[in-house]
Tab-separated table of C-alpha atoms and ligand atoms in Angstrom:
chain	number	residue	atom	x	y	z
A	1	UNK	CA	8.115	8.723	-23.691
A	2	UNK	CA	10.416	11.522	-22.544
A	3	UNK	CA	13.303	10.882	-20.191
A	4	UNK	CA	15.471	13.182	-18.124
A	5	UNK	CA	19.224	12.811	-18.049
A	6	UNK	CA	21.245	14.281	-15.200
A	7	UNK	CA	25.013	14.433	-15.051
A	8	UNK	CA	25.892	14.477	-11.392
A	9	UNK	CA	28.464	16.576	-9.624
A	10	UNK	CA	27.535	20.199	-10.303
A	11	UNK	CA	26.766	22.440	-7.348
A	12	UNK	CA	23.638	24.582	-7.497
A	13	UNK	CA	24.020	28.347	-7.298
A	14	UNK	CA	21.348	30.858	-8.183
A	15	UNK	CA	17.736	31.891	-7.751
A	16	UNK	CA	14.667	29.731	-8.292
A	17	UNK	CA	11.237	31.415	-8.359
A	18	UNK	CA	8.542	29.213	-6.861
A	19	UNK	CA	5.389	28.660	-8.951
A	20	UNK	CA	1.767	28.669	-7.835
A	21	UNK	CA	0.695	25.508	-5.994
A	22	UNK	CA	-0.577	22.698	-8.167
A	23	UNK	CA	-2.587	21.198	-5.316
A	24	UNK	CA	-4.354	24.482	-4.717
A	25	UNK	CA	-4.786	25.473	-8.356
A	26	UNK	CA	-6.735	22.363	-9.258
A	27	UNK	CA	-9.270	22.837	-6.436
A	28	UNK	CA	-9.605	26.533	-7.272
A	29	UNK	CA	-10.269	25.604	-10.886
A	30	UNK	CA	-13.080	23.297	-9.721
A	31	UNK	CA	-14.559	26.235	-7.771
A	32	UNK	CA	-15.244	27.970	-11.102
A	33	UNK	CA	-18.138	25.522	-11.591
A	34	UNK	CA	-19.954	27.186	-8.689
A	35	UNK	CA	-20.746	30.439	-10.506
A	36	UNK	CA	-21.947	31.640	-13.905
A	37	UNK	CA	-19.411	34.467	-13.766
A	38	UNK	CA	-15.689	34.339	-14.644
A	39	UNK	CA	-13.109	33.285	-12.058
A	40	UNK	CA	-9.648	34.685	-12.790
A	41	UNK	CA	-6.782	32.757	-11.212
A	42	UNK	CA	-3.366	34.397	-11.270
A	43	UNK	CA	0.034	32.890	-10.352
A	44	UNK	CA	-1.171	29.743	-12.106
A	45	UNK	CA	1.313	26.938	-12.660
A	46	UNK	CA	1.312	25.470	-16.164
A	47	UNK	CA	1.334	21.726	-15.619
A	48	UNK	CA	-0.018	18.544	-17.112
A	49	UNK	CA	-2.493	18.334	-14.197
A	50	UNK	CA	-3.960	21.795	-14.750
A	51	UNK	CA	-4.300	20.896	-18.452
A	52	UNK	CA	-6.138	17.640	-17.635
A	53	UNK	CA	-8.567	19.476	-15.412
A	54	UNK	CA	-9.019	22.268	-17.968
A	55	UNK	CA	-10.025	19.575	-20.456
A	56	UNK	CA	-12.587	18.114	-18.079
A	57	UNK	CA	-14.000	21.524	-17.129
A	58	UNK	CA	-14.354	22.421	-20.814
A	59	UNK	CA	-16.370	19.280	-21.296
A	60	UNK	CA	-18.707	20.372	-18.481
A	61	UNK	CA	-19.351	23.784	-20.080
A	62	UNK	CA	-16.478	25.951	-18.824
A	63	UNK	CA	-14.562	28.293	-21.117
A	64	UNK	CA	-10.935	27.980	-20.094
A	65	UNK	CA	-8.696	30.796	-21.218
A	66	UNK	CA	-4.984	30.536	-20.381
A	67	UNK	CA	-3.003	33.727	-20.860
A	68	UNK	CA	-0.007	35.683	-19.685
A	69	UNK	CA	-1.006	38.486	-17.314
A	70	UNK	CA	0.998	41.262	-15.634
A	71	UNK	CA	1.994	38.835	-12.819
A	72	UNK	CA	2.735	35.822	-14.981
A	73	UNK	CA	0.468	33.001	-16.079
A	74	UNK	CA	-3.222	33.271	-15.402
A	75	UNK	CA	-6.333	31.291	-16.248
A	76	UNK	CA	-9.826	32.645	-16.633
A	77	UNK	CA	-12.528	30.052	-16.126
A	78	UNK	CA	-16.083	30.873	-17.067
A	79	UNK	CA	-18.992	28.429	-16.803
A	80	UNK	CA	-22.087	30.479	-17.817
A	81	UNK	CA	-24.018	27.238	-17.698
A	82	UNK	CA	-23.209	23.633	-16.946
A	83	UNK	CA	-23.762	21.855	-20.246
A	84	UNK	CA	-22.991	18.383	-18.909
A	85	UNK	CA	-22.840	16.874	-15.426
A	86	UNK	CA	-20.893	13.862	-16.636
A	87	UNK	CA	-17.194	13.382	-15.844
A	88	UNK	CA	-16.035	10.268	-17.717
A	89	UNK	CA	-13.502	7.706	-16.555
A	90	UNK	CA	-10.910	8.529	-19.218
A	91	UNK	CA	-10.590	12.069	-17.850
A	92	UNK	CA	-10.965	11.379	-14.115
A	93	UNK	CA	-8.508	8.465	-14.050
A	94	UNK	CA	-5.706	10.733	-15.307
A	95	UNK	CA	-5.867	12.817	-12.173
A	96	UNK	CA	-7.535	11.842	-8.941
A	97	UNK	CA	-8.362	15.434	-7.955
A	98	UNK	CA	-10.729	15.654	-10.969
A	99	UNK	CA	-13.130	13.813	-8.704
A	100	UNK	CA	-13.598	17.115	-6.847
A	101	UNK	CA	-15.885	18.382	-9.630
A	102	UNK	CA	-18.610	16.166	-8.156
A	103	UNK	CA	-19.479	18.459	-5.228
A	104	UNK	CA	-19.626	21.723	-7.203
A	105	UNK	CA	-21.712	20.074	-9.941
A	106	UNK	CA	-24.289	18.785	-7.451
A	107	UNK	CA	-24.256	22.073	-5.564
A	108	UNK	CA	-24.949	24.087	-8.712
A	109	UNK	CA	-27.209	21.804	-10.758
A	110	UNK	CA	-28.559	19.207	-8.318
A	111	UNK	CA	-27.001	16.234	-10.051
A	112	UNK	CA	-23.807	14.719	-11.427
A	113	UNK	CA	-22.326	11.501	-12.697
A	114	UNK	CA	-18.600	11.310	-12.023
A	115	UNK	CA	-16.265	8.384	-12.483
A	116	UNK	CA	-14.564	6.938	-9.429
A	117	UNK	CA	-10.850	7.770	-9.691
A	118	UNK	CA	-9.756	4.141	-9.595
A	119	UNK	CA	-6.640	2.692	-8.037
A	120	UNK	CA	-3.340	4.483	-7.947
A	121	UNK	CA	0.273	3.785	-7.308
A	122	UNK	CA	0.520	5.214	-3.810
A	123	UNK	CA	-2.028	3.112	-2.028
A	124	UNK	CA	-5.712	2.370	-2.155
A	125	UNK	CA	-6.833	5.995	-1.748
A	126	UNK	CA	-10.584	5.518	-1.542
A	127	UNK	CA	-13.100	8.381	-1.753
A	128	UNK	CA	-15.433	7.190	0.997
A	129	UNK	CA	-14.930	10.358	3.061
A	130	UNK	CA	-15.781	12.544	0.053
A	131	UNK	CA	-19.032	10.651	-0.433
A	132	UNK	CA	-19.893	10.691	3.276
A	133	UNK	CA	-19.452	14.453	3.283
A	134	UNK	CA	-21.809	14.913	0.325
A	135	UNK	CA	-24.355	12.606	1.960
A	136	UNK	CA	-24.162	14.676	5.145
A	137	UNK	CA	-25.165	17.634	2.957
A	138	UNK	CA	-28.234	15.746	1.755
A	139	UNK	CA	-27.005	14.361	-1.561
A	140	UNK	CA	-28.290	10.935	-2.546
A	141	UNK	CA	-25.320	8.869	-3.676
A	142	UNK	CA	-25.445	5.683	-5.766
A	143	UNK	CA	-22.539	3.740	-7.179
A	144	UNK	CA	-22.897	1.797	-10.427
A	145	UNK	CA	-20.275	0.408	-12.748
A	146	UNK	CA	-17.477	2.624	-11.553
A	147	UNK	CA	-19.534	5.813	-11.482
A	148	UNK	CA	-20.902	7.950	-8.671
A	149	UNK	CA	-24.411	9.229	-9.284
A	150	UNK	CA	-25.165	12.108	-6.968
A	151	UNK	CA	-28.514	13.835	-6.694
A	152	UNK	CA	-29.895	16.722	-4.678
A	153	UNK	CA	-32.807	17.970	-6.792
A	154	UNK	CA	-33.890	20.481	-4.176
A	155	UNK	CA	-30.353	21.617	-3.434
A	156	UNK	CA	-27.847	20.643	-0.744
A	157	UNK	CA	-28.582	21.333	2.922
A	158	UNK	CA	-26.062	22.485	5.494
A	159	UNK	CA	-25.040	19.753	7.942
A	160	UNK	CA	-22.368	18.526	10.296
A	161	UNK	CA	-19.448	16.599	8.838
A	162	UNK	CA	-17.008	14.948	11.190
A	163	UNK	CA	-14.137	13.214	9.473
A	164	UNK	CA	-12.731	10.133	11.254
A	165	UNK	CA	-9.240	11.152	10.105
A	166	UNK	CA	-7.730	14.041	8.215
A	167	UNK	CA	-8.226	14.135	4.464
A	168	UNK	CA	-7.152	17.122	2.400
A	169	UNK	CA	-9.234	16.214	-0.632
A	170	UNK	CA	-12.394	15.362	1.317
A	171	UNK	CA	-12.190	18.593	3.347
A	172	UNK	CA	-11.805	20.633	0.168
A	173	UNK	CA	-14.607	18.727	-1.487
A	174	UNK	CA	-16.935	19.349	1.455
A	175	UNK	CA	-16.115	23.076	1.347
A	176	UNK	CA	-16.716	23.268	-2.396
A	177	UNK	CA	-20.149	21.680	-1.995
A	178	UNK	CA	-21.272	23.416	1.210
A	179	UNK	CA	-20.823	27.003	0.006
A	180	UNK	CA	-24.077	26.794	-1.997
A	181	UNK	CA	-25.966	24.596	0.514
A	182	UNK	CA	-28.950	25.938	2.377
A	183	UNK	CA	-27.924	26.647	5.980
A	184	UNK	CA	-24.796	26.191	8.058
A	185	UNK	CA	-22.243	23.407	7.618
A	186	UNK	CA	-19.628	22.589	10.224
A	187	UNK	CA	-16.660	20.460	9.169
A	188	UNK	CA	-14.852	18.865	12.117
A	189	UNK	CA	-11.416	17.269	12.036
A	190	UNK	CA	-10.762	19.241	8.849
A	191	UNK	CA	-7.363	19.183	7.159
A	192	UNK	CA	-5.287	22.268	8.043
A	193	UNK	CA	-3.064	22.402	4.946
A	194	UNK	CA	-2.409	25.953	3.647
A	195	UNK	CA	-4.248	25.090	0.429
A	196	UNK	CA	-7.474	24.934	2.477
A	197	UNK	CA	-7.034	28.530	3.545
A	198	UNK	CA	-6.265	29.464	-0.058
A	199	UNK	CA	-9.555	27.882	-1.109
A	200	UNK	CA	-11.422	29.741	1.652
A	201	UNK	CA	-9.953	33.073	0.525
A	202	UNK	CA	-10.955	32.420	-3.077
A	203	UNK	CA	-14.475	31.199	-2.216
A	204	UNK	CA	-15.059	34.204	0.054
A	205	UNK	CA	-13.884	36.525	-2.734
A	206	UNK	CA	-16.610	34.852	-4.819
A	207	UNK	CA	-19.205	35.757	-2.183
A	208	UNK	CA	-19.116	32.630	-0.010
A	209	UNK	CA	-19.125	32.707	3.806
A	210	UNK	CA	-16.422	30.331	4.987
A	211	UNK	CA	-14.556	30.632	8.298
A	212	UNK	CA	-11.909	28.609	10.052
A	213	UNK	CA	-9.951	27.046	7.150
A	214	UNK	CA	-6.439	26.290	8.377
A	215	UNK	CA	-7.892	25.047	11.700
A	216	UNK	CA	-9.609	21.700	12.440
A	217	UNK	CA	-13.099	23.268	12.405
A	218	UNK	CA	-14.477	25.016	9.339
A	219	UNK	CA	-17.875	26.723	9.377
A	220	UNK	CA	-19.681	27.516	6.164
A	221	UNK	CA	-22.861	29.541	5.926
A	222	UNK	CA	-24.404	28.710	2.580
A	223	UNK	CA	-25.334	31.452	0.114
A	224	UNK	CA	-27.754	31.279	-2.812
A	225	UNK	CA	-25.300	32.399	-5.465
A	226	UNK	CA	-21.596	33.073	-5.970
A	227	UNK	CA	-20.060	35.617	-8.315
A	228	UNK	CA	-16.809	36.072	-10.229
A	229	UNK	CA	-13.522	37.015	-8.566
A	230	UNK	CA	-9.788	37.320	-9.067
A	231	UNK	CA	-7.519	35.223	-6.874
A	232	UNK	CA	-3.771	34.644	-6.765
A	233	UNK	CA	-2.800	30.992	-6.205
A	234	UNK	CA	-0.725	30.329	-3.064
A	235	UNK	CA	2.963	29.436	-3.694
A	236	UNK	CA	3.742	25.751	-4.124
A	237	UNK	CA	5.256	24.615	-0.824
A	238	UNK	CA	6.094	21.207	-2.249
A	239	UNK	CA	7.982	22.717	-5.164
A	240	UNK	CA	9.794	25.053	-2.760
A	241	UNK	CA	10.643	22.146	-0.450
A	242	UNK	CA	11.837	20.047	-3.366
A	243	UNK	CA	14.312	22.682	-4.561
A	244	UNK	CA	15.426	23.286	-0.980
A	245	UNK	CA	16.299	19.588	-0.739
A	246	UNK	CA	17.929	19.668	-4.182
A	247	UNK	CA	20.183	22.525	-3.050
A	248	UNK	CA	21.015	20.708	0.188
A	249	UNK	CA	21.898	17.620	-1.836
A	250	UNK	CA	24.020	19.240	-4.535
A	251	UNK	CA	25.653	21.864	-2.320
A	252	UNK	CA	26.126	25.524	-3.236
A	253	UNK	CA	23.715	28.340	-2.478
A	254	UNK	CA	20.197	28.641	-3.820
A	255	UNK	CA	17.664	31.337	-3.092
A	256	UNK	CA	14.015	30.372	-3.435
A	257	UNK	CA	11.778	33.360	-4.083
A	258	UNK	CA	8.092	34.268	-4.608
A	259	UNK	CA	7.069	32.101	-1.680
A	260	UNK	CA	6.758	31.956	2.121
A	261	UNK	CA	9.281	30.075	4.286
A	262	UNK	CA	6.745	29.179	6.994
A	263	UNK	CA	4.947	26.919	4.514
A	264	UNK	CA	7.832	24.439	4.760
A	265	UNK	CA	8.980	25.055	8.289
A	266	UNK	CA	8.876	21.358	9.254
A	267	UNK	CA	11.316	20.632	6.410
A	268	UNK	CA	13.594	23.603	7.115
A	269	UNK	CA	13.984	22.491	10.730
A	270	UNK	CA	15.114	19.057	9.529
A	271	UNK	CA	17.532	20.572	7.015
A	272	UNK	CA	19.062	22.678	9.786
A	273	UNK	CA	19.281	19.606	12.036
A	274	UNK	CA	21.143	17.815	9.258
A	275	UNK	CA	23.675	20.652	9.156
A	276	UNK	CA	22.447	22.649	6.200
A	277	UNK	CA	22.522	26.466	6.191
A	278	UNK	CA	18.990	27.891	6.104
A	279	UNK	CA	18.193	31.591	5.971
A	280	UNK	CA	14.503	32.503	5.970
A	281	UNK	CA	13.808	35.592	3.880
A	282	UNK	CA	10.738	37.725	3.335
A	283	UNK	CA	9.681	35.905	0.198
A	284	UNK	CA	11.362	32.524	0.556
A	285	UNK	CA	14.524	30.942	1.829
A	286	UNK	CA	18.232	30.625	1.094
A	287	UNK	CA	19.686	27.119	1.309
A	288	UNK	CA	23.438	26.812	1.649
A	289	UNK	CA	25.841	23.899	1.960
A	290	UNK	CA	29.531	24.164	1.346
A	291	UNK	CA	31.324	20.877	0.945
A	292	UNK	CA	30.688	19.209	4.303
A	293	UNK	CA	28.599	16.075	4.529
A	294	UNK	CA	25.129	16.290	6.094
A	295	UNK	CA	24.188	14.285	9.208
A	296	UNK	CA	21.419	11.678	9.037
A	297	UNK	CA	18.168	12.781	10.690
A	298	UNK	CA	14.839	10.990	11.166
A	299	UNK	CA	11.514	12.171	9.802
A	300	UNK	CA	7.909	11.068	10.139
A	301	UNK	CA	5.244	12.309	7.757
A	302	UNK	CA	2.216	13.984	9.332
A	303	UNK	CA	-0.669	16.195	8.234
A	304	UNK	CA	0.249	19.920	8.063
A	305	UNK	CA	2.056	21.522	9.836
A	306	UNK	CA	3.953	18.237	10.191
A	307	UNK	CA	6.482	16.927	7.697
A	308	UNK	CA	4.694	16.658	4.318
A	309	UNK	CA	4.291	13.217	2.774
A	310	UNK	CA	4.865	14.925	-0.582
A	311	UNK	CA	8.446	15.736	0.520
A	312	UNK	CA	9.238	12.301	1.924
A	313	UNK	CA	10.762	10.841	-1.256
A	314	UNK	CA	12.955	13.907	-1.784
A	315	UNK	CA	14.170	13.768	1.813
A	316	UNK	CA	14.967	10.092	1.455
A	317	UNK	CA	17.111	10.920	-1.576
A	318	UNK	CA	18.942	13.506	0.531
A	319	UNK	CA	19.582	11.009	3.307
A	320	UNK	CA	21.159	8.464	0.937
A	321	UNK	CA	24.475	10.300	1.153
A	322	UNK	CA	24.213	11.673	4.718
A	323	UNK	CA	26.478	10.486	7.541
A	324	UNK	CA	24.780	7.757	9.590
A	325	UNK	CA	21.375	6.096	9.518
A	326	UNK	CA	18.093	7.895	8.969
A	327	UNK	CA	14.664	6.448	9.780
A	328	UNK	CA	11.865	7.665	7.572
A	329	UNK	CA	8.326	6.846	8.654
A	330	UNK	CA	5.411	7.288	6.281
A	331	UNK	CA	2.088	7.608	8.090
A	332	UNK	CA	-0.193	9.158	5.449
A	333	UNK	CA	-0.089	6.683	2.567
A	334	UNK	CA	0.697	2.997	2.504
A	335	UNK	CA	2.965	1.864	-0.296
A	336	UNK	CA	4.729	5.199	-0.664
A	337	UNK	CA	8.284	3.887	-0.753
A	338	UNK	CA	8.387	2.855	-4.389
A	339	UNK	CA	11.260	5.240	-4.952
A	340	UNK	CA	13.419	3.218	-2.518
A	341	UNK	CA	14.306	0.394	-4.951
A	342	UNK	CA	15.030	2.968	-7.648
A	343	UNK	CA	17.333	4.918	-5.317
A	344	UNK	CA	19.029	1.599	-4.540
A	345	UNK	CA	19.809	1.220	-8.251
A	346	UNK	CA	21.918	4.353	-7.792
A	347	UNK	CA	23.790	2.685	-4.922
A	348	UNK	CA	21.692	3.818	-1.948
A	349	UNK	CA	21.540	1.520	1.076
A	350	UNK	CA	17.869	1.383	2.114
A	351	UNK	CA	15.714	-1.239	3.790
A	352	UNK	CA	11.971	-0.895	3.995
A	353	UNK	CA	9.764	-2.608	6.519
A	354	UNK	CA	6.089	-1.682	6.687
A	355	UNK	CA	5.738	2.065	6.981
A	356	UNK	CA	9.392	2.666	7.844
A	357	UNK	CA	12.505	2.963	5.701
A	358	UNK	CA	16.013	2.893	7.118
A	359	UNK	CA	18.522	4.758	5.026
A	360	UNK	CA	22.194	4.187	5.745
A	361	UNK	CA	24.151	6.972	4.122
A	362	UNK	CA	26.776	5.995	1.553
A	363	UNK	CA	29.819	8.003	0.464
A	364	UNK	CA	28.617	8.312	-3.099
A	365	UNK	CA	25.896	7.329	-5.551
A	366	UNK	CA	26.531	6.037	-9.067
A	367	UNK	CA	24.495	7.144	-12.096
A	368	UNK	CA	22.099	4.532	-13.534
A	369	UNK	CA	18.868	4.162	-15.454
A	370	UNK	CA	15.892	4.518	-13.151
A	371	UNK	CA	12.152	4.750	-13.469
A	372	UNK	CA	9.722	7.258	-11.980
A	373	UNK	CA	6.810	5.634	-10.167
A	374	UNK	CA	4.835	8.672	-9.062
A	375	UNK	CA	5.046	12.424	-9.028
A	376	UNK	CA	7.128	13.037	-5.906
A	377	UNK	CA	9.115	9.830	-6.318
A	378	UNK	CA	10.214	10.946	-9.755
A	379	UNK	CA	11.734	14.165	-8.505
A	380	UNK	CA	13.584	12.295	-5.749
A	381	UNK	CA	15.443	10.430	-8.486
A	382	UNK	CA	16.399	13.707	-10.143
A	383	UNK	CA	17.688	14.952	-6.774
A	384	UNK	CA	19.777	11.811	-6.306
A	385	UNK	CA	21.034	12.182	-9.874
A	386	UNK	CA	22.422	15.618	-9.012
A	387	UNK	CA	25.196	13.978	-6.984
A	388	UNK	CA	25.455	10.529	-8.577
A	389	UNK	CA	28.732	9.949	-10.424
A	390	UNK	CA	28.191	9.937	-14.186
A	391	UNK	CA	24.794	10.017	-15.833
A	392	UNK	CA	21.395	9.139	-14.394
A	393	UNK	CA	18.433	8.780	-16.721
A	394	UNK	CA	14.929	8.889	-15.324
A	395	UNK	CA	12.193	7.387	-17.486
A	396	UNK	CA	8.390	7.766	-17.216
A	397	UNK	CA	8.807	11.436	-16.408
A	398	UNK	CA	5.242	12.239	-17.386
A	399	UNK	CA	4.840	11.961	-13.612
A	400	UNK	CA	7.209	14.919	-13.189
A	401	UNK	CA	5.388	17.013	-15.748
A	402	UNK	CA	2.203	16.662	-13.734
A	403	UNK	CA	3.604	18.672	-10.867
A	404	UNK	CA	6.837	20.514	-11.662
A	405	UNK	CA	6.806	23.509	-13.931
A	406	UNK	CA	9.909	23.893	-16.145
A	407	UNK	CA	12.010	21.710	-13.842
A	408	UNK	CA	15.005	21.366	-16.183
A	409	UNK	CA	15.021	25.104	-16.776
A	410	UNK	CA	14.827	25.996	-13.082
A	411	UNK	CA	17.563	23.569	-12.046
A	412	UNK	CA	19.616	24.318	-15.149
A	413	UNK	CA	19.610	28.045	-14.339
A	414	UNK	CA	21.457	27.167	-11.115
A	415	UNK	CA	24.096	25.113	-12.891
A	416	UNK	CA	22.608	21.602	-12.814
A	417	UNK	CA	23.375	19.431	-15.814
A	418	UNK	CA	19.827	18.310	-16.594
A	419	UNK	CA	18.367	17.710	-20.019
A	420	UNK	CA	15.213	16.226	-21.455
A	421	UNK	CA	15.422	13.468	-24.022
A	422	UNK	CA	12.338	13.534	-26.208
A	423	UNK	CA	10.444	10.304	-26.850
A	424	UNK	CA	7.021	9.001	-27.786
A	425	UNK	CA	4.044	10.499	-25.875
A	426	UNK	CA	2.504	8.302	-23.203
A	427	UNK	CA	-0.745	8.349	-21.250
A	428	UNK	CA	-0.374	9.585	-17.701
A	429	UNK	CA	-1.584	7.535	-14.770
A	430	UNK	CA	-3.230	9.019	-11.722
A	431	UNK	CA	-1.471	9.356	-8.423
A	432	UNK	CA	-1.429	12.546	-6.355
B	1	UD1	C1	-3.690	15.521	-1.169
B	1	UD1	C2	-2.622	16.004	-2.113
B	1	UD1	C3	-1.427	15.048	-2.096
B	1	UD1	C4	-0.935	14.845	-0.665
B	1	UD1	C5	-2.084	14.460	0.256
B	1	UD1	C6	-1.682	14.398	1.725
B	1	UD1	C7	-3.848	17.096	-3.865
B	1	UD1	C8	-4.240	17.099	-5.293
B	1	UD1	N1	-3.148	16.046	-3.456
B	1	UD1	O1	-4.134	14.258	-1.638
B	1	UD1	O2	-0.413	15.609	-2.909
B	1	UD1	O3	0.012	13.814	-0.662
B	1	UD1	O4	-3.153	15.412	0.147
B	1	UD1	O5	-1.135	15.606	2.116
B	1	UD1	O6	-4.127	18.028	-3.145
B	1	UD1	N2	-8.482	8.652	2.424
B	1	UD1	C9	-9.495	7.742	2.631
B	1	UD1	N3	-10.755	8.047	2.186
B	1	UD1	C10	-11.038	9.206	1.531
B	1	UD1	C11	-9.988	10.142	1.325
B	1	UD1	C12	-8.729	9.838	1.785
B	1	UD1	O7	-9.276	6.684	3.214
B	1	UD1	O8	-12.191	9.422	1.144
B	1	UD1	C13	-7.108	8.359	2.918
B	1	UD1	C14	-6.082	8.273	1.813
B	1	UD1	O9	-6.056	6.977	1.232
B	1	UD1	C15	-4.797	8.615	2.562
B	1	UD1	C16	-5.267	9.614	3.608
B	1	UD1	O10	-6.676	9.458	3.682
B	1	UD1	O11	-4.281	7.472	3.198
B	1	UD1	C17	-4.956	11.066	3.309
B	1	UD1	O12	-5.366	11.358	2.004
B	1	UD1	P1	-5.869	12.797	1.553
B	1	UD1	O13	-5.457	13.798	2.594
B	1	UD1	O14	-7.302	12.718	1.198
B	1	UD1	O15	-5.010	13.033	0.263
B	1	UD1	P2	-5.482	13.647	-1.105
B	1	UD1	O16	-6.450	14.752	-0.864
B	1	UD1	O17	-5.869	12.567	-2.022
């Protein structure tokens, strides 16, 4: 099992290009199941998660061709026919979002058998809303022995889907299924995350008729067939936010490029409030901090455009050395403070009660051995390690590899002392 070792104390200075968004890329890849023509995705991140999904899609009949194009990495996905509608547990459990193949499979072939994703480390995370959405589109759903059997032999029918609360995955899943349904589908209380709009743009380029993504109401007029398209994956706002926090933590000046600052506005406002220099540019942001200590500020996670739950762990790491006490409230997932005890091993002063963590800033952190518990938690430990005195080693970093492309290289290019220590391979476990 690989580990990452960080020697704290170096400032970060330089440029970090932001990759394509993992959370968008994996839903766009699933969209390739909806057509017998090739879907070309550019600005693709190369991550463990995109590999997992590529493996599953191959098993279902998709040719997955990863190559370097004129604008960087791209993937061409071509499913001339669906050779299997079966997504087994061993592939779905590795990444929860694999479950999103269910809708496209039923939409295209009228049936599918897909494993339930199973439990994960950041809460119960059921898929009831996904299944309700497919039922609203006329699919017959049965659950047996950990598998979802979905059937719509005469095709899906447009319908009204009203989610009781916001779910990114269920909204995307409903969109992916409804594009080939007969008639109009209206999704109410839809998630508004930018990845939804990215999916709409891609689906429409494939011939779908989707309107309203990015707002709480999405309207989809079903079409009989989709065709191939080329689509560039939206920049990864979580990666951008993570490096913004890393720069704020380590000090120095880092320019994040190939992205859009408005995607992380809720974070940038908090960084400014804490006393960090933030300059929004045309294709990203410059983060600057010279020597002075940041002030503690409070955050509460919310659906987009609120403060992203996927940046909560990183922000907590930042607050461990700020002046004063910060209150961090997590409202999206229960049990998403598993990084807190690990940060405390580095000397952080944190108490957690229910959905709230109180972080009392300390003068300095001390390097230690710590363990990654999930994808975003793991990077928070790297961020803390950037300022901890001595060496911090983070184990179980397969979590990191799921979502951060060339992390050591990107941080290293800005002067961070980060290196990977090779170990035995290990199976990844699902989380986000
Ligand atoms: C996606 C992101 C993840 C991010 C999260 C919230 C991907 C691959 N992952 O996850 O990085 O942290 O959005 O921004 O895009 N829920 C149910 N029933 C359901 C579905 C969800 O109860 O059927 C609950 C979840 O347990 C959670 C909440 O709804 O408490 C929000 O989850 P959701 O928005 O669905 O997150 P994901 O799509 O899984």
